[in-house]
Every structure is written in C-alpha cells, then in structure tokens.
PDB file of C-alpha atoms in Angstrom:
ATOM      1  CA  MET A 148      43.731 -33.673 128.430  1.00 50.00           C
ATOM      2  CA  THR A 149      43.490 -30.245 126.764  1.00 69.00           C
ATOM      3  CA  ALA A 150      40.375 -29.125 124.909  1.00 83.00           C
ATOM      4  CA  PRO A 151      40.063 -30.413 121.340  1.00 89.00           C
ATOM      5  CA  VAL A 152      41.712 -28.350 118.613  1.00 92.00           C
ATOM      6  CA  PRO A 153      39.087 -26.377 116.645  1.00 90.00           C
ATOM      7  CA  SER A 154      38.058 -27.696 113.247  1.00 94.00           C
ATOM      8  CA  LEU A 155      40.158 -25.941 110.604  1.00 96.00           C
ATOM      9  CA  PRO A 156      37.501 -26.128 107.841  1.00 95.00           C
ATOM     10  CA  ASP A 157      34.926 -24.616 110.193  1.00 95.00           C
ATOM     11  CA  LEU A 158      37.380 -21.870 111.144  1.00 95.00           C
ATOM     12  CA  LEU A 159      38.127 -20.946 107.540  1.00 95.00           C
ATOM     13  CA  ARG A 160      34.498 -21.071 106.421  1.00 92.00           C
ATOM     14  CA  SER A 161      33.431 -18.622 109.119  1.00 89.00           C
ATOM     15  CA  GLN A 162      33.075 -14.908 108.451  1.00 84.00           C
ATOM     16  CA  GLY A 163      36.234 -12.917 107.786  1.00 87.00           C
ATOM     17  CA  GLY A 164      39.787 -13.884 106.977  1.00 94.00           C
ATOM     18  CA  ARG A 165      42.299 -15.606 109.242  1.00 97.00           C
ATOM     19  CA  LEU A 166      46.011 -15.036 109.779  1.00 97.00           C
ATOM     20  CA  LEU A 167      48.573 -17.776 109.306  1.00 98.00           C
ATOM     21  CA  GLY A 168      51.808 -18.119 111.240  1.00 97.00           C
ATOM     22  CA  TRP A 169      54.436 -19.590 108.919  1.00 97.00           C
ATOM     23  CA  SER A 170      57.267 -21.454 110.629  1.00 97.00           C
ATOM     24  CA  CYS A 171      60.376 -22.500 108.708  1.00 97.00           C
ATOM     25  CA  LEU A 172      62.763 -22.779 111.665  1.00 97.00           C
ATOM     26  CA  ALA A 173      62.227 -26.188 113.224  1.00 95.00           C
ATOM     27  CA  ASP A 174      61.887 -24.978 116.788  1.00 93.00           C
ATOM     28  CA  VAL A 175      58.954 -26.026 118.948  1.00 93.00           C
ATOM     29  CA  ALA A 176      59.266 -22.870 121.044  1.00 94.00           C
ATOM     30  CA  LEU A 177      58.902 -20.629 117.989  1.00 94.00           C
ATOM     31  CA  ALA A 178      55.810 -22.483 116.821  1.00 95.00           C
ATOM     32  CA  GLY A 179      54.368 -22.132 120.301  1.00 96.00           C
ATOM     33  CA  LEU A 180      55.162 -18.407 120.385  1.00 96.00           C
ATOM     34  CA  MET A 181      53.245 -17.944 117.138  1.00 96.00           C
ATOM     35  CA  ALA A 182      50.239 -19.735 118.618  1.00 96.00           C
ATOM     36  CA  ARG A 183      50.505 -17.748 121.841  1.00 96.00           C
ATOM     37  CA  ALA A 184      50.789 -14.469 119.909  1.00 96.00           C
ATOM     38  CA  GLY A 185      47.366 -15.094 118.423  1.00 96.00           C
ATOM     39  CA  PHE A 186      47.861 -16.508 114.926  1.00 97.00           C
ATOM     40  CA  ASP A 187      44.714 -18.429 114.014  1.00 97.00           C
ATOM     41  CA  VAL A 188      46.631 -21.264 112.326  1.00 98.00           C
ATOM     42  CA  VAL A 189      50.347 -22.152 112.210  1.00 98.00           C
ATOM     43  CA  LEU A 190      52.079 -23.884 109.289  1.00 98.00           C
ATOM     44  CA  LEU A 191      55.202 -26.011 109.766  1.00 98.00           C
ATOM     45  CA  ASP A 192      57.269 -25.990 106.578  1.00 98.00           C
ATOM     46  CA  GLN A 193      59.099 -29.080 105.359  1.00 98.00           C
ATOM     47  CA  GLN A 194      59.559 -27.855 101.775  1.00 97.00           C
ATOM     48  CA  HIS A 195      61.715 -24.774 102.321  1.00 96.00           C
ATOM     49  CA  GLY A 196      62.010 -24.992 106.095  1.00 96.00           C
ATOM     50  CA  THR A 197      63.982 -27.331 108.345  1.00 97.00           C
ATOM     51  CA  TYR A 198      61.094 -29.331 109.820  1.00 97.00           C
ATOM     52  CA  ASP A 199      61.153 -33.139 109.733  1.00 97.00           C
ATOM     53  CA  VAL A 200      58.944 -35.862 111.217  1.00 97.00           C
ATOM     54  CA  ALA A 201      60.167 -35.451 114.786  1.00 97.00           C
ATOM     55  CA  THR A 202      60.095 -31.654 114.888  1.00 97.00           C
ATOM     56  CA  CYS A 203      56.721 -31.486 113.149  1.00 97.00           C
ATOM     57  CA  THR A 204      55.230 -33.970 115.605  1.00 97.00           C
ATOM     58  CA  ALA A 205      56.577 -31.959 118.543  1.00 97.00           C
ATOM     59  CA  GLY A 206      55.443 -28.699 116.952  1.00 97.00           C
ATOM     60  CA  LEU A 207      51.921 -29.976 116.333  1.00 97.00           C
ATOM     61  CA  THR A 208      51.740 -31.076 119.969  1.00 96.00           C
ATOM     62  CA  GLU A 209      52.793 -27.602 121.111  1.00 96.00           C
ATOM     63  CA  LEU A 210      50.150 -26.001 118.891  1.00 97.00           C
ATOM     64  CA  ALA A 211      47.494 -28.343 120.278  1.00 95.00           C
ATOM     65  CA  LEU A 212      48.392 -27.232 123.803  1.00 95.00           C
ATOM     66  CA  TRP A 213      47.523 -23.686 122.729  1.00 95.00           C
ATOM     67  CA  GLY A 214      44.334 -24.877 121.021  1.00 95.00           C
ATOM     68  CA  LYS A 215      45.528 -23.947 117.524  1.00 96.00           C
ATOM     69  CA  PRO A 216      45.292 -26.080 114.371  1.00 97.00           C
ATOM     70  CA  GLY A 217      48.543 -26.828 112.582  1.00 98.00           C
ATOM     71  CA  LEU A 218      49.192 -27.225 108.873  1.00 98.00           C
ATOM     72  CA  VAL A 219      52.212 -29.035 107.456  1.00 98.00           C
ATOM     73  CA  ARG A 220      53.667 -28.147 104.073  1.00 98.00           C
ATOM     74  CA  ILE A 221      55.287 -31.268 102.691  1.00 98.00           C
ATOM     75  CA  ALA A 222      58.119 -31.384 100.160  1.00 97.00           C
ATOM     76  CA  VAL A 223      57.250 -31.712  96.474  1.00 96.00           C
ATOM     77  CA  GLY A 224      55.610 -35.082  95.796  1.00 96.00           C
ATOM     78  CA  ASP A 225      56.125 -36.410  99.336  1.00 97.00           C
ATOM     79  CA  PHE A 226      52.603 -37.800  99.656  1.00 97.00           C
ATOM     80  CA  ALA A 227      53.650 -40.539 102.094  1.00 96.00           C
ATOM     81  CA  MET A 228      54.707 -37.777 104.479  1.00 97.00           C
ATOM     82  CA  ALA A 229      51.265 -36.193 104.086  1.00 98.00           C
ATOM     83  CA  SER A 230      49.623 -39.286 105.559  1.00 97.00           C
ATOM     84  CA  LYS A 231      52.194 -39.479 108.357  1.00 97.00           C
ATOM     85  CA  MET A 232      51.647 -35.829 109.336  1.00 98.00           C
ATOM     86  CA  LEU A 233      47.875 -36.272 109.441  1.00 98.00           C
ATOM     87  CA  ASP A 234      48.442 -39.216 111.775  1.00 97.00           C
ATOM     88  CA  GLY A 235      50.692 -36.917 113.822  1.00 96.00           C
ATOM     89  CA  GLY A 236      47.908 -34.417 114.391  1.00 96.00           C
ATOM     90  CA  ALA A 237      48.089 -32.003 111.456  1.00 98.00           C
ATOM     91  CA  ALA A 238      44.765 -30.317 110.760  1.00 97.00           C
ATOM     92  CA  GLY A 239      45.681 -30.206 107.097  1.00 98.00           C
ATOM     93  CA  ILE A 240      48.350 -30.664 104.465  1.00 98.00           C
ATOM     94  CA  VAL A 241      49.696 -28.067 102.039  1.00 98.00           C
ATOM     95  CA  ALA A 242      51.282 -29.670  98.970  1.00 98.00           C
ATOM     96  CA  PRO A 243      53.459 -27.672  96.531  1.00 97.00           C
ATOM     97  CA  MET A 244      53.522 -28.013  92.751  1.00 96.00           C
ATOM     98  CA  ILE A 245      50.098 -29.573  92.276  1.00 97.00           C
ATOM     99  CA  ASN A 246      49.965 -28.757  88.583  1.00 97.00           C
ATOM    100  CA  THR A 247      47.674 -31.410  87.107  1.00 97.00           C
ATOM    101  CA  VAL A 248      44.587 -33.442  87.889  1.00 98.00           C
ATOM    102  CA  GLU A 249      46.854 -36.462  88.300  1.00 98.00           C
ATOM    103  CA  ASP A 250      48.888 -34.603  90.939  1.00 98.00           C
ATOM    104  CA  ALA A 251      45.687 -33.651  92.742  1.00 98.00           C
ATOM    105  CA  ARG A 252      44.377 -37.212  92.702  1.00 98.00           C
ATOM    106  CA  ALA A 253      47.629 -38.551  94.152  1.00 98.00           C
ATOM    107  CA  LEU A 254      47.487 -35.943  96.915  1.00 98.00           C
ATOM    108  CA  ALA A 255      43.859 -36.707  97.762  1.00 98.00           C
ATOM    109  CA  ALA A 256      44.571 -40.435  97.763  1.00 98.00           C
ATOM    110  CA  ALA A 257      47.198 -39.943 100.489  1.00 98.00           C
ATOM    111  CA  THR A 258      45.151 -37.585 102.660  1.00 98.00           C
ATOM    112  CA  LYS A 259      41.589 -38.937 102.584  1.00 98.00           C
ATOM    113  CA  PHE A 260      40.169 -42.257 103.777  1.00 98.00           C
ATOM    114  CA  PRO A 261      38.061 -44.414 101.424  1.00 98.00           C
ATOM    115  CA  PRO A 262      35.874 -43.940  99.512  1.00 97.00           C
ATOM    116  CA  VAL A 263      37.481 -40.576  98.657  1.00 98.00           C
ATOM    117  CA  GLY A 264      41.131 -41.637  98.936  1.00 97.00           C
ATOM    118  CA  GLN A 265      43.406 -44.405 100.178  1.00 97.00           C
ATOM    119  CA  ARG A 266      44.780 -43.026 103.451  1.00 97.00           C
ATOM    120  CA  SER A 267      46.032 -45.818 105.692  1.00 96.00           C
ATOM    121  CA  TRP A 268      44.758 -46.145 109.258  1.00 96.00           C
ATOM    122  CA  GLY A 269      47.008 -44.977 112.110  1.00 95.00           C
ATOM    123  CA  PRO A 270      45.722 -41.639 113.464  1.00 94.00           C
ATOM    124  CA  ASP A 271      46.656 -41.848 117.158  1.00 88.00           C
ATOM    125  CA  ARG A 272      47.658 -38.225 117.780  1.00 93.00           C
ATOM    126  CA  SER A 273      45.030 -36.805 115.474  1.00 95.00           C
ATOM    127  CA  MET A 274      42.360 -38.657 117.448  1.00 95.00           C
ATOM    128  CA  TRP A 275      43.661 -37.154 120.706  1.00 93.00           C
ATOM    129  CA  PHE A 276      43.912 -33.628 119.304  1.00 94.00           C
ATOM    130  CA  THR A 277      40.400 -33.632 117.837  1.00 94.00           C
ATOM    131  CA  GLY A 278      38.777 -35.320 120.813  1.00 93.00           C
ATOM    132  CA  LEU A 279      37.449 -38.016 118.466  1.00 94.00           C
ATOM    133  CA  THR A 280      38.909 -40.864 120.488  1.00 94.00           C
ATOM    134  CA  ASP A 281      36.436 -43.460 119.275  1.00 96.00           C
ATOM    135  CA  PRO A 282      37.915 -44.920 116.059  1.00 96.00           C
ATOM    136  CA  GLN A 283      34.569 -45.041 114.289  1.00 97.00           C
ATOM    137  CA  ASP A 284      33.866 -41.397 115.149  1.00 97.00           C
ATOM    138  CA  TYR A 285      37.241 -40.333 113.793  1.00 97.00           C
ATOM    139  CA  LEU A 286      36.850 -42.378 110.611  1.00 97.00           C
ATOM    140  CA  THR A 287      33.399 -40.899 109.991  1.00 97.00           C
ATOM    141  CA  GLN A 288      34.547 -37.294 110.433  1.00 97.00           C
ATOM    142  CA  ALA A 289      38.195 -37.239 109.373  1.00 97.00           C
ATOM    143  CA  ASN A 290      37.754 -36.552 105.654  1.00 97.00           C
ATOM    144  CA  ALA A 291      35.621 -33.494 106.328  1.00 96.00           C
ATOM    145  CA  ARG A 292      37.701 -32.280 109.282  1.00 96.00           C
ATOM    146  CA  THR A 293      41.203 -32.470 107.769  1.00 97.00           C
ATOM    147  CA  MET A 294      42.103 -30.114 104.919  1.00 98.00           C
ATOM    148  CA  THR A 295      43.911 -31.036 101.728  1.00 98.00           C
ATOM    149  CA  ILE A 296      45.325 -27.859 100.183  1.00 98.00           C
ATOM    150  CA  ALA A 297      46.986 -27.828  96.762  1.00 98.00           C
ATOM    151  CA  MET A 298      49.446 -25.055  95.955  1.00 97.00           C
ATOM    152  CA  CYS A 299      48.764 -23.046  92.803  1.00 94.00           C
ATOM    153  CA  GLU A 300      51.978 -21.354  91.710  1.00 93.00           C
ATOM    154  CA  THR A 301      52.597 -22.140  88.024  1.00 94.00           C
ATOM    155  CA  ARG A 302      51.005 -21.373  84.653  1.00 94.00           C
ATOM    156  CA  GLU A 303      50.065 -25.040  84.360  1.00 96.00           C
ATOM    157  CA  ALA A 304      48.335 -25.043  87.732  1.00 96.00           C
ATOM    158  CA  ILE A 305      46.325 -21.923  86.838  1.00 96.00           C
ATOM    159  CA  ALA A 306      45.254 -23.443  83.524  1.00 96.00           C
ATOM    160  CA  ASN A 307      44.184 -26.668  85.252  1.00 97.00           C
ATOM    161  CA  LEU A 308      42.723 -25.062  88.379  1.00 97.00           C
ATOM    162  CA  PRO A 309      39.013 -25.681  87.629  1.00 97.00           C
ATOM    163  CA  GLU A 310      39.719 -29.378  87.031  1.00 98.00           C
ATOM    164  CA  ILE A 311      42.028 -29.642  90.067  1.00 98.00           C
ATOM    165  CA  LEU A 312      39.326 -28.161  92.297  1.00 98.00           C
ATOM    166  CA  ARG A 313      36.828 -30.731  91.020  1.00 98.00           C
ATOM    167  CA  VAL A 314      38.987 -33.613  92.271  1.00 98.00           C
ATOM    168  CA  PRO A 315      37.216 -35.208  95.269  1.00 98.00           C
ATOM    169  CA  GLY A 316      39.210 -34.551  98.421  1.00 98.00           C
ATOM    170  CA  ILE A 317      40.824 -31.257  97.374  1.00 98.00           C
ATOM    171  CA  ASP A 318      39.532 -28.711  99.898  1.00 98.00           C
ATOM    172  CA  GLY A 319      41.317 -25.564  98.800  1.00 98.00           C
ATOM    173  CA  ILE A 320      44.390 -23.944  97.315  1.00 98.00           C
ATOM    174  CA  LEU A 321      47.306 -21.918  98.605  1.00 98.00           C
ATOM    175  CA  VAL A 322      49.055 -19.442  96.327  1.00 96.00           C
ATOM    176  CA  GLY A 323      52.767 -18.774  96.506  1.00 92.00           C
ATOM    177  CA  PRO A 324      53.051 -15.323  94.867  1.00 93.00           C
ATOM    178  CA  GLY A 325      56.841 -15.483  94.608  1.00 93.00           C
ATOM    179  CA  ASP A 326      56.857 -18.662  92.526  1.00 92.00           C
ATOM    180  CA  LEU A 327      53.812 -17.382  90.659  1.00 93.00           C
ATOM    181  CA  SER A 328      55.652 -14.194  89.663  1.00 94.00           C
ATOM    182  CA  ILE A 329      58.607 -16.234  88.393  1.00 95.00           C
ATOM    183  CA  ALA A 330      56.281 -18.482  86.394  1.00 93.00           C
ATOM    184  CA  LEU A 331      54.257 -15.623  84.900  1.00 92.00           C
ATOM    185  CA  SER A 332      57.427 -13.799  83.828  1.00 92.00           C
ATOM    186  CA  ASN A 333      59.019 -16.982  82.436  1.00 92.00           C
ATOM    187  CA  GLY A 334      61.815 -16.655  84.970  1.00 93.00           C
ATOM    188  CA  ALA A 335      62.559 -13.004  84.263  1.00 92.00           C
ATOM    189  CA  ALA A 336      61.404 -11.428  87.508  1.00 90.00           C
ATOM    190  CA  PHE A 337      60.694 -11.984  91.169  1.00 93.00           C
ATOM    191  CA  ASP A 338      57.801  -9.587  91.725  1.00 91.00           C
ATOM    192  CA  PRO A 339      55.217 -11.115  94.093  1.00 91.00           C
ATOM    193  CA  ASN A 340      53.446  -7.763  94.553  1.00 89.00           C
ATOM    194  CA  GLY A 341      53.318  -6.863  90.868  1.00 90.00           C
ATOM    195  CA  SER A 342      50.187  -6.164  88.835  1.00 90.00           C
ATOM    196  CA  ALA A 343      50.406  -9.423  86.859  1.00 91.00           C
ATOM    197  CA  VAL A 344      50.456 -11.453  90.052  1.00 93.00           C
ATOM    198  CA  THR A 345      47.640  -9.440  91.619  1.00 92.00           C
ATOM    199  CA  GLU A 346      45.483  -9.964  88.524  1.00 93.00           C
ATOM    200  CA  ALA A 347      46.202 -13.700  88.637  1.00 94.00           C
ATOM    201  CA  LEU A 348      45.386 -13.807  92.348  1.00 95.00           C
ATOM    202  CA  ARG A 349      41.958 -12.279  91.756  1.00 95.00           C
ATOM    203  CA  GLU A 350      41.169 -14.876  89.087  1.00 95.00           C
ATOM    204  CA  ILE A 351      42.391 -17.713  91.325  1.00 96.00           C
ATOM    205  CA  ILE A 352      40.115 -16.484  94.124  1.00 97.00           C
ATOM    206  CA  ARG A 353      37.154 -16.279  91.743  1.00 97.00           C
ATOM    207  CA  VAL A 354      37.646 -19.809  90.410  1.00 97.00           C
ATOM    208  CA  THR A 355      38.280 -21.284  93.869  1.00 97.00           C
ATOM    209  CA  LEU A 356      35.259 -19.694  95.515  1.00 97.00           C
ATOM    210  CA  ALA A 357      33.065 -20.633  92.550  1.00 97.00           C
ATOM    211  CA  ALA A 358      34.076 -24.254  93.156  1.00 97.00           C
ATOM    212  CA  GLY A 359      33.072 -23.950  96.822  1.00 97.00           C
ATOM    213  CA  LYS A 360      36.681 -24.366  97.967  1.00 97.00           C
ATOM    214  CA  ILE A 361      38.904 -22.281 100.270  1.00 97.00           C
ATOM    215  CA  PRO A 362      41.551 -19.886  98.876  1.00 98.00           C
ATOM    216  CA  CYS A 363      44.683 -19.293 100.995  1.00 97.00           C
ATOM    217  CA  ALA A 364      47.889 -17.368 100.308  1.00 97.00           C
ATOM    218  CA  PHE A 365      51.411 -16.597 101.418  1.00 96.00           C
ATOM    219  CA  ALA A 366      51.881 -12.883 102.101  1.00 95.00           C
ATOM    220  CA  ALA A 367      55.283 -11.444 102.942  1.00 92.00           C
ATOM    221  CA  GLY A 368      54.097  -8.852 105.449  1.00 93.00           C
ATOM    222  CA  PRO A 369      51.150  -7.309 107.316  1.00 94.00           C
ATOM    223  CA  ALA A 370      50.124  -4.819 104.614  1.00 94.00           C
ATOM    224  CA  ARG A 371      50.074  -7.465 101.896  1.00 94.00           C
ATOM    225  CA  ALA A 372      48.212  -9.850 104.202  1.00 95.00           C
ATOM    226  CA  ARG A 373      45.500  -7.225 104.683  1.00 95.00           C
ATOM    227  CA  GLU A 374      45.293  -6.754 100.913  1.00 95.00           C
ATOM    228  CA  MET A 375      44.974 -10.485 100.302  1.00 95.00           C
ATOM    229  CA  LEU A 376      42.259 -10.928 102.910  1.00 97.00           C
ATOM    230  CA  ALA A 377      40.408  -7.965 101.381  1.00 96.00           C
ATOM    231  CA  MET A 378      40.664  -9.653  97.959  1.00 95.00           C
ATOM    232  CA  GLY A 379      38.850 -12.696  99.330  1.00 96.00           C
ATOM    233  CA  PHE A 380      41.514 -15.073 100.576  1.00 97.00           C
ATOM    234  CA  LYS A 381      40.339 -16.865 103.721  1.00 97.00           C
ATOM    235  CA  LEU A 382      43.825 -17.411 105.161  1.00 98.00           C
ATOM    236  CA  ALA A 383      46.982 -15.350 104.652  1.00 97.00           C
ATOM    237  CA  SER A 384      50.411 -15.439 106.259  1.00 97.00           C
ATOM    238  CA  ILE A 385      52.416 -12.525 107.623  1.00 95.00           C
ATOM    239  CA  GLY A 386      55.847 -13.446 106.368  1.00 93.00           C
ATOM    240  CA  TYR A 387      57.579 -16.311 108.190  1.00 95.00           C
ATOM    241  CA  ASP A 388      59.330 -16.790 111.501  1.00 94.00           C
ATOM    242  CA  GLY A 389      62.924 -16.200 110.359  1.00 94.00           C
ATOM    243  CA  LEU A 390      61.976 -12.948 108.636  1.00 93.00           C
ATOM    244  CA  LEU A 391      59.879 -11.724 111.568  1.00 94.00           C
ATOM    245  CA  VAL A 392      62.613 -12.485 114.096  1.00 94.00           C
ATOM    246  CA  ALA A 393      65.276 -10.767 111.959  1.00 95.00           C
ATOM    247  CA  GLU A 394      63.068  -7.686 111.573  1.00 93.00           C
ATOM    248  CA  ALA A 395      62.456  -7.595 115.335  1.00 94.00           C
ATOM    249  CA  PHE A 396      66.193  -7.723 116.002  1.00 95.00           C
ATOM    250  CA  THR A 397      66.794  -4.891 113.509  1.00 95.00           C
ATOM    251  CA  ARG A 398      64.119  -2.694 115.100  1.00 93.00           C
ATOM    252  CA  ALA A 399      65.457  -3.352 118.606  1.00 95.00           C
ATOM    253  CA  LEU A 400      69.020  -2.525 117.583  1.00 94.00           C
ATOM    254  CA  ALA A 401      67.902   0.641 115.796  1.00 93.00           C
ATOM    255  CA  GLU A 402      66.032   1.777 118.900  1.00 93.00           C
ATOM    256  CA  ALA A 403      68.988   1.004 121.153  1.00 95.00           C
ATOM    257  CA  ARG A 404      71.305   2.966 118.832  1.00 93.00           C
ATOM    258  CA  GLY A 405      69.054   5.994 118.832  1.00 90.00           C
ATOM    259  CA  GLY A 406      67.281   5.234 115.584  1.00 72.00           C
ATOM    260  CA  ASP A 407      70.330   4.378 113.458  1.00 62.00           C
ATOM    261  CA  PRO A 408      69.932   0.752 112.244  1.00 56.00           C
ATOM    262  CA  VAL A 409      73.557   0.510 111.083  1.00 52.00           C
ATOM    263  CA  GLY A 410      75.177   1.881 114.240  1.00 45.00           C
TER     264      GLY A 410
END
C-alpha cells in the first residue's frame, strides 16, 4: 500500500500558498501528470469538465499513488455526489453557487458526519487513502480531515459570506473570478482581472480569514496565481489542463516554425 495522502487542511494551513492543478478533461493520465509535475493539490471538475463518478474515482486513485490530495468540484446542487466522491477518496469537495446559509447547510449536511452533518457511512477508498483503516479512527477524524469548500461567485454570496462561513462544516471558500466579474457587472462584462473583481477578492479574503476559514481561488495563469497568493489566498490554480495543453502545443509549433505561431 502507498503512503497515506497528506491531510489537505494541514497542507493549506501551513505557511505560504499552494498551487492547484485544475483538470477538466476526464483523463486519468492528465490528472497524474499534474500530480507528477508538482501541483500541491489537483481538482477534478464535474461542473464544467467532463468528469463523472468512474473517471473521478480513477483520477483520485492516480493522485493517491503520487501522494497528492484530490478535490472534486461537483455540479450545482449535486450534494449526493459530494458524499459519493468523499467515499471515493476525495480530500474535499468544491461546491458552486453556494449563495445562502441554506445552501451552505445543505452542503455541510452531505459532507460531514454527525453531529455536524448527515453524511452516510461508506468511505472504503477514503479510509485506504488516508491510512485510517480502522472505522472508528476514520469516523473520529473525517470531519476535520476532509474539506468542504463553498464557491463565492455572486453578489448574493458576497453579501451572505459572513453567515455562510459561520455554518458548521464549511471549511473555506473558492472564488471564481470569471463568474464574479459577470455578477458584479450585472452581465455586462467578463473581466476576471479587473479592478472591481480585485477589490472584491481582497474583501472576500479578509472576511474568510477573519472567520478562521481557508480562502482559495481560480486563477487563469501563473502571473495571476502569484498575485492571488500574495493577496492572501491559500490555494490558487494555474489555469486548467485544456488551456495549458493548448498553450504548450502553440509554443511548440511556434518554436518548430522558427518563432511564427501561425506558420
């Protein structure tokens, strides 16, 4: 058996920020390449990606072989899937469109065991991955070891953020700056790097850290990831696999053509 996967909460509460590999293409090899490349955490995306139960389960297994914790982003409101993915070995769940306290409570109910939530028992793979193979040991530690992350990407979510963060079982937030820019502009602009979004990000970080929770973010590239980590986010992506692969192909073709990317 491989060594246990490191505790994600411990990783994110340590000094410095961490980098997130974001995988939308449901390919176990790609997820493994991200882990091998050195990403601290890898997210498998069911909301806007092509992952399903089978590919997520295989992907989480691949990540465990590399000793890396895996997050799963579920589709909007798919809280039953959240429980299933935790059973499958996910170190945490990212849930989009958590806009109200009621949304947050429903999410926590699906991802935490009693007395915090109502998660049903069936954590075979998660017990193997964590090394907590005694059922009582896993039950005792699971709520603290698995992360429940609510996405904050709308005006409503920002307004309700202090109350959302007070819901027992919510461990942190993840900001989607693209959706946030659309929400802040009332649908007029997609501007994830704009000043309005950056100002909102700083306030979200302040509120989240004040609540003792962990702020995370999607960043579209390395420079923005560095900026977000410098702001105070504890976890930031560097784009996503499809974008990174396409950019690598473009650079390789440009080099082969003598620096002309269009040939």
